[in-house]
PDB file of N, CA and C in Angstrom:
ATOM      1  N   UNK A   7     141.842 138.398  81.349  1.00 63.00           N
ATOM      2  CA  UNK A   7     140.791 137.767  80.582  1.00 63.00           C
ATOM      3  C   UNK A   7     139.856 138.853  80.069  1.00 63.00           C
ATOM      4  N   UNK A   8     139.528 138.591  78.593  1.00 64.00           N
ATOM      5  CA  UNK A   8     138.271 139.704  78.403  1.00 64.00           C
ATOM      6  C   UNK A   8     137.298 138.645  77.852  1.00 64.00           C
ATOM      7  N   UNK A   9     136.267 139.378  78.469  1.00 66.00           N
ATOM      8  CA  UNK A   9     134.989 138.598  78.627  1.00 66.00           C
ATOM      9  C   UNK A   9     133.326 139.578  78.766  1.00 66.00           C
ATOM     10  N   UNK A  10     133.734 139.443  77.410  1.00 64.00           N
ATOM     11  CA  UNK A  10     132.507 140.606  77.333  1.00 64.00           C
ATOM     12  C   UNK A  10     131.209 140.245  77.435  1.00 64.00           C
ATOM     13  N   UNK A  11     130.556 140.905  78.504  1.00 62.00           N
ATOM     14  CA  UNK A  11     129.183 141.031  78.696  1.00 62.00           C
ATOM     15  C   UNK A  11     128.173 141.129  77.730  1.00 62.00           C
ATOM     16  N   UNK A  12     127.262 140.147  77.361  1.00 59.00           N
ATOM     17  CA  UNK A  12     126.547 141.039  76.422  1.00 59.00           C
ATOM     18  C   UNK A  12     124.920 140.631  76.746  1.00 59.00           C
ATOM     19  N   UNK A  13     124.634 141.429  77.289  1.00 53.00           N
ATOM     20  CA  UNK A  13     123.407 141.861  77.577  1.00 53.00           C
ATOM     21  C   UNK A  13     121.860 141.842  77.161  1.00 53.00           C
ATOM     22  N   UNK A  14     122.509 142.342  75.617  1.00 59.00           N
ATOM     23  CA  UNK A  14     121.227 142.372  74.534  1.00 59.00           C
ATOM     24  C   UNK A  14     120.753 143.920  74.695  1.00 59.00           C
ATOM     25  N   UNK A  15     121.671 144.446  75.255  1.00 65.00           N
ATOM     26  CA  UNK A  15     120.914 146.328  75.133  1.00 65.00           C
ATOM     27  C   UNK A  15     120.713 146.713  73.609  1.00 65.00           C
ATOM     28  N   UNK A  16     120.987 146.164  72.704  1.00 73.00           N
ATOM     29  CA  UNK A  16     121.132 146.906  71.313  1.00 73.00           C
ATOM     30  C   UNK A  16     122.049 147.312  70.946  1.00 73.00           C
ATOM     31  N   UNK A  17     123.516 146.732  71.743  1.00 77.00           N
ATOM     32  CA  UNK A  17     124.803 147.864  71.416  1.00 77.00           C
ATOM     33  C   UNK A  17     124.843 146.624  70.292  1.00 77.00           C
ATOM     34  N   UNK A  18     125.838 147.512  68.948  1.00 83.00           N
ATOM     35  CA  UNK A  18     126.292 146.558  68.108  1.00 83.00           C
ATOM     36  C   UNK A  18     127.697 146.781  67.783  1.00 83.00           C
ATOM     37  N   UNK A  19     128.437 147.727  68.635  1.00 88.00           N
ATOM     38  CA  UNK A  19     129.568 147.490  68.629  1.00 88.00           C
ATOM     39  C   UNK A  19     129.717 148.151  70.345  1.00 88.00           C
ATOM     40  N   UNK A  20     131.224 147.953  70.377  1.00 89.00           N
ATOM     41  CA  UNK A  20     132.223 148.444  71.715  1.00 89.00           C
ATOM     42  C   UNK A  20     133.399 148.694  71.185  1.00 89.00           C
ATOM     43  N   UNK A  21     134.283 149.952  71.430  1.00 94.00           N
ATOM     44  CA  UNK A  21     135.858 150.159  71.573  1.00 94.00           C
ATOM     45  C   UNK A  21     136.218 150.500  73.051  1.00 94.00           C
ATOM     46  N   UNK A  22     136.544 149.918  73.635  1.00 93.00           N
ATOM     47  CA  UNK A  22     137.156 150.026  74.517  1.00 93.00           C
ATOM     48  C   UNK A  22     139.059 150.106  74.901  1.00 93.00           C
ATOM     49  N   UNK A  23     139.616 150.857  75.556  1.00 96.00           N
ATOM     50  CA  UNK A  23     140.750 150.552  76.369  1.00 96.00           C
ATOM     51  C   UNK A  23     141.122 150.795  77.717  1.00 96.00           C
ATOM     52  N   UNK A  24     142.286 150.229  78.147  1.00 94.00           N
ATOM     53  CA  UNK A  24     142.096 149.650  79.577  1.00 94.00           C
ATOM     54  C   UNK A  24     143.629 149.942  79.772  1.00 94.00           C
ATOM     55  N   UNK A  25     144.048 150.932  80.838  1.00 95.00           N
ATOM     56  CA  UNK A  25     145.277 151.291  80.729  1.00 95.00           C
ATOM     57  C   UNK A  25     145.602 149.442  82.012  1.00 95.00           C
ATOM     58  N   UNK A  26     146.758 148.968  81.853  1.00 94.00           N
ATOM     59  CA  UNK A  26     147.347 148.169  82.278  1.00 94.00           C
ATOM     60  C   UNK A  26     148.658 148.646  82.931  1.00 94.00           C
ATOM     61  N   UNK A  27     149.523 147.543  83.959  1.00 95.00           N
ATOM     62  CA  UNK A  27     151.074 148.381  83.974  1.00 95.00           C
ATOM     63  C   UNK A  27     152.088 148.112  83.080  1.00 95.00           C
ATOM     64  N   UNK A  28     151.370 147.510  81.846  1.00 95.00           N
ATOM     65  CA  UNK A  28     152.391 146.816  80.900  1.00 95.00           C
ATOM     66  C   UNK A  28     152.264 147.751  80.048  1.00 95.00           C
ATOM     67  N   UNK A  29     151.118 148.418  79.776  1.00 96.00           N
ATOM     68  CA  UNK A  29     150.664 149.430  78.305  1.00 96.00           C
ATOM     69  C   UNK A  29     148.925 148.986  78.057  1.00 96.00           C
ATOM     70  N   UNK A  30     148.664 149.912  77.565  1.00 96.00           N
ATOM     71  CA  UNK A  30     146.803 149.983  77.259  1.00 96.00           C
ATOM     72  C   UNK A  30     146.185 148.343  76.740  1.00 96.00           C
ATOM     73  N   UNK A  31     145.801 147.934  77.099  1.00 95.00           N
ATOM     74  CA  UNK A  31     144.921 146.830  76.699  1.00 95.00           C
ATOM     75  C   UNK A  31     143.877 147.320  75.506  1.00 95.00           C
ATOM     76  N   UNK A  32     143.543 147.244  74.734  1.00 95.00           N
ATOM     77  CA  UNK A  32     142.735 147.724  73.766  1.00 95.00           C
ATOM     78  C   UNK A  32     141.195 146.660  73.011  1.00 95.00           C
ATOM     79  N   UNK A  33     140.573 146.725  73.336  1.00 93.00           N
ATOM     80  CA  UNK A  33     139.411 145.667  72.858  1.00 93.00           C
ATOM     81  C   UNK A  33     138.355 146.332  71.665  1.00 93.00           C
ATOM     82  N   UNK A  34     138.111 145.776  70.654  1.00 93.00           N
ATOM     83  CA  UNK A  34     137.172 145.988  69.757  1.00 93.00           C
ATOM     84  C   UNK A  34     135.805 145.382  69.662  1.00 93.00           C
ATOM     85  N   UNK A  35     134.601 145.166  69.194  1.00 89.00           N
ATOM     86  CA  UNK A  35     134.037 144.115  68.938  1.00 89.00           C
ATOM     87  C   UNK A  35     133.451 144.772  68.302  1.00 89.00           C
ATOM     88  N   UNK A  36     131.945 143.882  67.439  1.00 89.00           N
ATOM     89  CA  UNK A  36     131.162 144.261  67.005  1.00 89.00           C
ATOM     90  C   UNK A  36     130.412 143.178  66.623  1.00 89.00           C
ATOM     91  N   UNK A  37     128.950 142.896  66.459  1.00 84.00           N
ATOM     92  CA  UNK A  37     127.791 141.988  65.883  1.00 84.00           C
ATOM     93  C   UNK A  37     127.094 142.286  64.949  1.00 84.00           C
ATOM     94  N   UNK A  38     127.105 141.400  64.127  1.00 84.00           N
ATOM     95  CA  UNK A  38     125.817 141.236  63.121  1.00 84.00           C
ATOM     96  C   UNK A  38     125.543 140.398  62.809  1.00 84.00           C
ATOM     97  N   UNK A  39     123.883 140.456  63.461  1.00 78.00           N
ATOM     98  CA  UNK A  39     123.361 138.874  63.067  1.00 78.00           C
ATOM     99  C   UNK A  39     124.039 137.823  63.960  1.00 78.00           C
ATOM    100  N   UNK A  40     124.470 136.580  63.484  1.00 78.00           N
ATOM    101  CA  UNK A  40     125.607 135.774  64.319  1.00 78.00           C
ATOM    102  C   UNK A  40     127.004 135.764  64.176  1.00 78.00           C
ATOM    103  N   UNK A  41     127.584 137.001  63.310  1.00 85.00           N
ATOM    104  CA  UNK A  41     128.773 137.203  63.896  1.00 85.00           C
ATOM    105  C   UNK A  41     129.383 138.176  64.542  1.00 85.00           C
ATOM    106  N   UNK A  42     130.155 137.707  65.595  1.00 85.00           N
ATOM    107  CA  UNK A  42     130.657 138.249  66.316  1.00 85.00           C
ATOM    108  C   UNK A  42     132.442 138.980  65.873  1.00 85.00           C
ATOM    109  N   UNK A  43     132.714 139.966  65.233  1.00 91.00           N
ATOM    110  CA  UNK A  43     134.036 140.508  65.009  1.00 91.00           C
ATOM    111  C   UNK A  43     134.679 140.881  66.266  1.00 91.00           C
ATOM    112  N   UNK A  44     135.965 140.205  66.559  1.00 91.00           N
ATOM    113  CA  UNK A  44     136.852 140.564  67.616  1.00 91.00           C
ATOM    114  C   UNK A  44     138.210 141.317  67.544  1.00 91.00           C
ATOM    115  N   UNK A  45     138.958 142.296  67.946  1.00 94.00           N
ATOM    116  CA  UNK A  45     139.999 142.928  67.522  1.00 94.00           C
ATOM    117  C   UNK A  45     140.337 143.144  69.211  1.00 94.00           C
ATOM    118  N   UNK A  46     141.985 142.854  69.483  1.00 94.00           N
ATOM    119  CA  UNK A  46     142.328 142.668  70.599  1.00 94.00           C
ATOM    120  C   UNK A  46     144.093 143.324  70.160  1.00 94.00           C
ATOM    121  N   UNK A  47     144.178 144.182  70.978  1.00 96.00           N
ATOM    122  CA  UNK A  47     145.563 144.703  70.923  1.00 96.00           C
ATOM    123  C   UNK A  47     146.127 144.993  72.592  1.00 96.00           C
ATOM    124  N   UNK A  48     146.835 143.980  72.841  1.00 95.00           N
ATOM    125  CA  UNK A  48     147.675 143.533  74.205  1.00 95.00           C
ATOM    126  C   UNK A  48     148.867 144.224  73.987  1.00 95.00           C
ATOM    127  N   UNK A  49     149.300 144.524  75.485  1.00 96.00           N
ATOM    128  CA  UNK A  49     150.349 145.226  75.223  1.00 96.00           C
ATOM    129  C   UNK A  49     151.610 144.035  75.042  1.00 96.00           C
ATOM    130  N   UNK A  50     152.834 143.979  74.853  1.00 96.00           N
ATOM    131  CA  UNK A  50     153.985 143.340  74.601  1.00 96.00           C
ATOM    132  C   UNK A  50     154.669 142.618  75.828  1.00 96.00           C
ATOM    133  N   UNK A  51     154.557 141.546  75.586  1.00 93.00           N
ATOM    134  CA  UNK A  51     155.127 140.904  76.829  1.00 93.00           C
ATOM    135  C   UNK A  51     153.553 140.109  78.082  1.00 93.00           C
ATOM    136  N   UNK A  52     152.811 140.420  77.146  1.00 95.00           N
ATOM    137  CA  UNK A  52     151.198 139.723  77.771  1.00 95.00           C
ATOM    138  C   UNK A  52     150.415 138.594  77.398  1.00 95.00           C
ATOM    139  N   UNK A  53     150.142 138.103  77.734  1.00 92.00           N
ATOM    140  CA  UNK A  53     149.384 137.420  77.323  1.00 92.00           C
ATOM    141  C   UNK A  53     147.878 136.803  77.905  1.00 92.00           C
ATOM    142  N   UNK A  54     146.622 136.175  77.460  1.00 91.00           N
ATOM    143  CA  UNK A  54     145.591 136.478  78.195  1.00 91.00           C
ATOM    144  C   UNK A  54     144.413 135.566  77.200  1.00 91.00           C
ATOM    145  N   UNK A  55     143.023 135.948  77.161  1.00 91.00           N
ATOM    146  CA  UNK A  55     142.072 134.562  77.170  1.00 91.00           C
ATOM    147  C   UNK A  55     140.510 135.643  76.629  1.00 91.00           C
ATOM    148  N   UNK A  56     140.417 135.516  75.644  1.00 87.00           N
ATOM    149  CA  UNK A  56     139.445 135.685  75.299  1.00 87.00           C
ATOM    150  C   UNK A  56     138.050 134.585  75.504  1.00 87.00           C
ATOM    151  N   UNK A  57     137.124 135.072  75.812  1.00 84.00           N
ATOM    152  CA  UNK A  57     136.067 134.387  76.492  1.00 84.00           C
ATOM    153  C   UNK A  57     134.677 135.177  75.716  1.00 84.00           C
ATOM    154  N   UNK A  58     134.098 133.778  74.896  1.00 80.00           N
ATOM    155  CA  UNK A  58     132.623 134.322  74.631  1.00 80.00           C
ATOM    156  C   UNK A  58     132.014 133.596  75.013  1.00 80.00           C
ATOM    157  N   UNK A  59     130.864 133.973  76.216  1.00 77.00           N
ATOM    158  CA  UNK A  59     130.022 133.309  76.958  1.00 77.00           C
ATOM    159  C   UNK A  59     129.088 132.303  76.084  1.00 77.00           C
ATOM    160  N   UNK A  60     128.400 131.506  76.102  1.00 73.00           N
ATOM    161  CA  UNK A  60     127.771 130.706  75.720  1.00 73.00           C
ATOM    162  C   UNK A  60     125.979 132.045  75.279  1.00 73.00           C
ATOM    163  N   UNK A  61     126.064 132.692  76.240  1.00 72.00           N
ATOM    164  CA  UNK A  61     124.800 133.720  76.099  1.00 72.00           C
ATOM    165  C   UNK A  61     124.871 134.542  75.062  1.00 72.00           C
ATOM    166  N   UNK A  62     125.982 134.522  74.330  1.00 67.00           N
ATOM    167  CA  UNK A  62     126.044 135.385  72.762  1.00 67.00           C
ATOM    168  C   UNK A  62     125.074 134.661  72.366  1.00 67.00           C
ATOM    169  N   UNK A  63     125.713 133.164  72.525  1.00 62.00           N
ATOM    170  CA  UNK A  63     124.710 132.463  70.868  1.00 62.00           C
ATOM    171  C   UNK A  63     123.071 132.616  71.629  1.00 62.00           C
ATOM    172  N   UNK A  64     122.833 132.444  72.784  1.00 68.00           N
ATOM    173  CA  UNK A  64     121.284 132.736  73.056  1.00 68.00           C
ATOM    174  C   UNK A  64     120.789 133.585  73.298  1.00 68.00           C
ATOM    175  N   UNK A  65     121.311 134.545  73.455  1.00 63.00           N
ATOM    176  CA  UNK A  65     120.383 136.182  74.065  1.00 63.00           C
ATOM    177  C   UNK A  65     119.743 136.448  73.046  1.00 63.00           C
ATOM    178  N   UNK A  66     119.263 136.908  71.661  1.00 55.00           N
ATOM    179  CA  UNK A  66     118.661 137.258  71.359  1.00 55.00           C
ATOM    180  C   UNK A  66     117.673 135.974  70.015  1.00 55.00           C
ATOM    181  N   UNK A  67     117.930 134.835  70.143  1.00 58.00           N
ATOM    182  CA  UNK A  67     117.219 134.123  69.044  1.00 58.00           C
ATOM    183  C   UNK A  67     116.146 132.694  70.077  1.00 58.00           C
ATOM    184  N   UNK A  68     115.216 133.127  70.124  1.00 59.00           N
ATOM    185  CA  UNK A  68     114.480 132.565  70.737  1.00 59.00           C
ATOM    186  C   UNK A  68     113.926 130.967  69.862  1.00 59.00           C
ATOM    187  N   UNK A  69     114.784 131.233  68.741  1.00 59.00           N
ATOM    188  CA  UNK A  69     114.215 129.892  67.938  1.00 59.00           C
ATOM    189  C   UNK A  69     115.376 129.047  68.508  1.00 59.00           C
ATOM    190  N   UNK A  70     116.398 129.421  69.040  1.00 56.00           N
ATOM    191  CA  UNK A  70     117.848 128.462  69.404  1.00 56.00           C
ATOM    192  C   UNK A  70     117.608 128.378  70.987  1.00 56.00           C
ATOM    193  N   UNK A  71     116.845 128.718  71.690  1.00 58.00           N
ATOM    194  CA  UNK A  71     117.138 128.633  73.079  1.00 58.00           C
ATOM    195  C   UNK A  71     117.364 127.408  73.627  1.00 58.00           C
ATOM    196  N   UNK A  72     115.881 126.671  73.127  1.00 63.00           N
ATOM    197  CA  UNK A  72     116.553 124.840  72.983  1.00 63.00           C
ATOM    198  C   UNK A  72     117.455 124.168  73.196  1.00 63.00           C
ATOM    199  N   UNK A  73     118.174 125.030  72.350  1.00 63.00           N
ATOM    200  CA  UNK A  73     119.752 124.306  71.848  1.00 63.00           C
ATOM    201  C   UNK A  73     120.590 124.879  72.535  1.00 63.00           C
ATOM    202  N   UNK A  74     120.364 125.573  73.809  1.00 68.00           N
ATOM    203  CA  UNK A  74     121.715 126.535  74.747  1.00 68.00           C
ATOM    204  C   UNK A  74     122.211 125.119  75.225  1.00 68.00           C
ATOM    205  N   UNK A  75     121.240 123.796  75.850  1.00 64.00           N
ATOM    206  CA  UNK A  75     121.793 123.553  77.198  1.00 64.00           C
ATOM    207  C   UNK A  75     123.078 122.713  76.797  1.00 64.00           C
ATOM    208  N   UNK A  76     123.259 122.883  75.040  1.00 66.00           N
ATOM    209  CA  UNK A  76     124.399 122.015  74.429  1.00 66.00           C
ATOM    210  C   UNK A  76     125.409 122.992  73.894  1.00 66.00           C
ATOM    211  N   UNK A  77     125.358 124.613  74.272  1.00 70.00           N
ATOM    212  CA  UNK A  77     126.294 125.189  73.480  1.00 70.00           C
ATOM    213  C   UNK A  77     127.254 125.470  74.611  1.00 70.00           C
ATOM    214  N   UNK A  78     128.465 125.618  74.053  1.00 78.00           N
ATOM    215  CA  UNK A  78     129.463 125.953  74.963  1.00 78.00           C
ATOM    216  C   UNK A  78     130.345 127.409  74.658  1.00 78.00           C
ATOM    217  N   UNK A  79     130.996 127.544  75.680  1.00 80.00           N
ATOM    218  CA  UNK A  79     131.671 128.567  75.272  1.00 80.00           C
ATOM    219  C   UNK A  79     132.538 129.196  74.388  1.00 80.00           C
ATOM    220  N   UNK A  80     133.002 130.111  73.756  1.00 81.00           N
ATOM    221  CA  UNK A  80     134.143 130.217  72.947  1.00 81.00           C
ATOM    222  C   UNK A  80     135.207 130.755  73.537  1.00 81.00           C
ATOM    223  N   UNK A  81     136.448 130.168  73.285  1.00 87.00           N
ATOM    224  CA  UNK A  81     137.590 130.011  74.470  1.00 87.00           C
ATOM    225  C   UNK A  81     138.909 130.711  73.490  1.00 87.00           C
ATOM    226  N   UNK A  82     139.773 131.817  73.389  1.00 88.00           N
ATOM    227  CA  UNK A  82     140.747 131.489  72.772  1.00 88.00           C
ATOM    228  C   UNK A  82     142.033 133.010  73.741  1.00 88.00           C
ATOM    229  N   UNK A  83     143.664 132.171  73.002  1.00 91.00           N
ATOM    230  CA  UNK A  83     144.095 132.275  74.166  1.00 91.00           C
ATOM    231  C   UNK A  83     144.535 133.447  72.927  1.00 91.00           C
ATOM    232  N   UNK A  84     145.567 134.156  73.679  1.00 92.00           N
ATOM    233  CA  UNK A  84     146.095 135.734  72.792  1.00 92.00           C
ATOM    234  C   UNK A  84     147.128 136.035  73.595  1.00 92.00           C
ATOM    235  N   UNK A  85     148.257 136.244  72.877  1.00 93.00           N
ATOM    236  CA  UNK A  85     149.512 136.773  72.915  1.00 93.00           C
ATOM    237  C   UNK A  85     149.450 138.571  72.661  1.00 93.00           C
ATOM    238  N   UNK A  86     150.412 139.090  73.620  1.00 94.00           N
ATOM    239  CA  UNK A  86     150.352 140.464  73.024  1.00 94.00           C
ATOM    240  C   UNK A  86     151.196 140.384  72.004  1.00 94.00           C
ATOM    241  N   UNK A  87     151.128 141.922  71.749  1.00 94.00           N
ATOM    242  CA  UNK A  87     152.827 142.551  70.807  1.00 94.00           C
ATOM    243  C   UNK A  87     152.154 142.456  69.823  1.00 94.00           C
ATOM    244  N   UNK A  88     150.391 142.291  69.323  1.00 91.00           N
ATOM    245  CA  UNK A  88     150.386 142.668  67.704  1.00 91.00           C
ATOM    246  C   UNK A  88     148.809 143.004  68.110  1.00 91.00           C
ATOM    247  N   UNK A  89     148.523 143.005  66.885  1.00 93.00           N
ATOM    248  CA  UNK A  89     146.762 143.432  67.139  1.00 93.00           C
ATOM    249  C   UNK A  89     146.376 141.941  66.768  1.00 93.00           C
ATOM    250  N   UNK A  90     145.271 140.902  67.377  1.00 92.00           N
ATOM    251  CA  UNK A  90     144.664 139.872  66.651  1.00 92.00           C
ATOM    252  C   UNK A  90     142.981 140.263  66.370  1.00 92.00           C
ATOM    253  N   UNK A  91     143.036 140.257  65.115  1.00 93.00           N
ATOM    254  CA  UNK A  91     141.395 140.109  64.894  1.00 93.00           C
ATOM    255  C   UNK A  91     141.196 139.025  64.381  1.00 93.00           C
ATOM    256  N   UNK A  92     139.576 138.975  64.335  1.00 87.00           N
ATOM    257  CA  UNK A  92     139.271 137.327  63.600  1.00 87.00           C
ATOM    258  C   UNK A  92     137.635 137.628  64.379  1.00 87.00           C
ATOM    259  N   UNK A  93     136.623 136.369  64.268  1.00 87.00           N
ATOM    260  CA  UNK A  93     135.402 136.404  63.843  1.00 87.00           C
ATOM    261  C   UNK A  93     134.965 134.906  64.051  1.00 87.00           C
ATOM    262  N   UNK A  94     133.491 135.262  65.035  1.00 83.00           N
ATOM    263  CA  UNK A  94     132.995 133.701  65.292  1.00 83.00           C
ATOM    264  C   UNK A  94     131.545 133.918  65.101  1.00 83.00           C
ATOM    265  N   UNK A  95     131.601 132.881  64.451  1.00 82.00           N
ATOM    266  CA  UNK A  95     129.987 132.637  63.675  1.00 82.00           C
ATOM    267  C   UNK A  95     129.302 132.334  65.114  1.00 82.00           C
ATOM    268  N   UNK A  96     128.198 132.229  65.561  1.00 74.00           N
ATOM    269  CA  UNK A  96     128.272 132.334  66.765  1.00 74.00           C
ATOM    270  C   UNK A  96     126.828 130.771  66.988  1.00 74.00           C
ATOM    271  N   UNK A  97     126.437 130.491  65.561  1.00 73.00           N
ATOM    272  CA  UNK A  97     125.650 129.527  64.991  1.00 73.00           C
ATOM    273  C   UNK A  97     126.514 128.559  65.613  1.00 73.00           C
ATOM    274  N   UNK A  98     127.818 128.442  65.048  1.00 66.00           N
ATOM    275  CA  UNK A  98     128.775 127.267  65.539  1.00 66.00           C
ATOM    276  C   UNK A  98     129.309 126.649  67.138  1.00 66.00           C
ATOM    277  N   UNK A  99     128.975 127.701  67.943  1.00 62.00           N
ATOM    278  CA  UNK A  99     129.017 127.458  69.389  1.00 62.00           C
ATOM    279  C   UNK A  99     128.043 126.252  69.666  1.00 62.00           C
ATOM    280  N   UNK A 100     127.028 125.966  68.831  1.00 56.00           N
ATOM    281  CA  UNK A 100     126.260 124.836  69.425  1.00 56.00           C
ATOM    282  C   UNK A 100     126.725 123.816  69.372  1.00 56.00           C
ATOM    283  N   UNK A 101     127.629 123.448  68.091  1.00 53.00           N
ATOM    284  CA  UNK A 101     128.385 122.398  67.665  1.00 53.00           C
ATOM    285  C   UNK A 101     129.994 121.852  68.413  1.00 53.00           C
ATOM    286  N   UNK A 102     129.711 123.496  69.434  1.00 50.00           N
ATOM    287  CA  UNK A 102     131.320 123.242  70.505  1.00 50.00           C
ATOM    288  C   UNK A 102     132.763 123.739  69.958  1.00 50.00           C
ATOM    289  N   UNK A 103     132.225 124.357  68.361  1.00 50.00           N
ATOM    290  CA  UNK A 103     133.413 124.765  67.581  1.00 50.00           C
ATOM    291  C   UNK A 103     133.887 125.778  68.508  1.00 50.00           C
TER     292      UNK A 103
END
């Protein structure tokens, strides 16, 4: 599972990799504003669960805090053997998208 921490230190991106016994796990991200860019390269023969905490959409907008105790998480599942990127508005977590 990757399940990135996010804190609110000011980072606005991460590259990370993660040697595995299958082959390197590889994670990207980056923010701006409310979106969140994800890039995930699994090694072949893996598979695994991307996880964005519900605290993306609230850590830093104090006009939405309100609206946490209805946002939920962002959940999605990932196959290795290719690179997947893609991108979550992070506005839309309130709505459960």
């Amino acid at each position: 599972m990757v399940d990135p921490a996010y804190a609110g230190f000011g980072l606005e991106w991460v590259n990370a990799t993660v040697p595995t016994p299958h082959g390197n796990l590889g994670v990207v991200w980056s923010v701006k504003g409310s979106i969140v860019w994800v890039e995930i390269d699994a090694p072949v023969g893996t598979n695994g669960t991307l996880k964005l905490s519900k605290d993306w959409a609230c850590a830093n907008d104090e006009s939405r805090r309100n609206k946490c105790a209805y946002v939920k998480d962002y959940v999605r599942m990932v196959n290795g053997g290719r690179k997947v990127q893609f991108h979550v508005n992070l506005k839309h977590l309130e709505n459960g998208q």
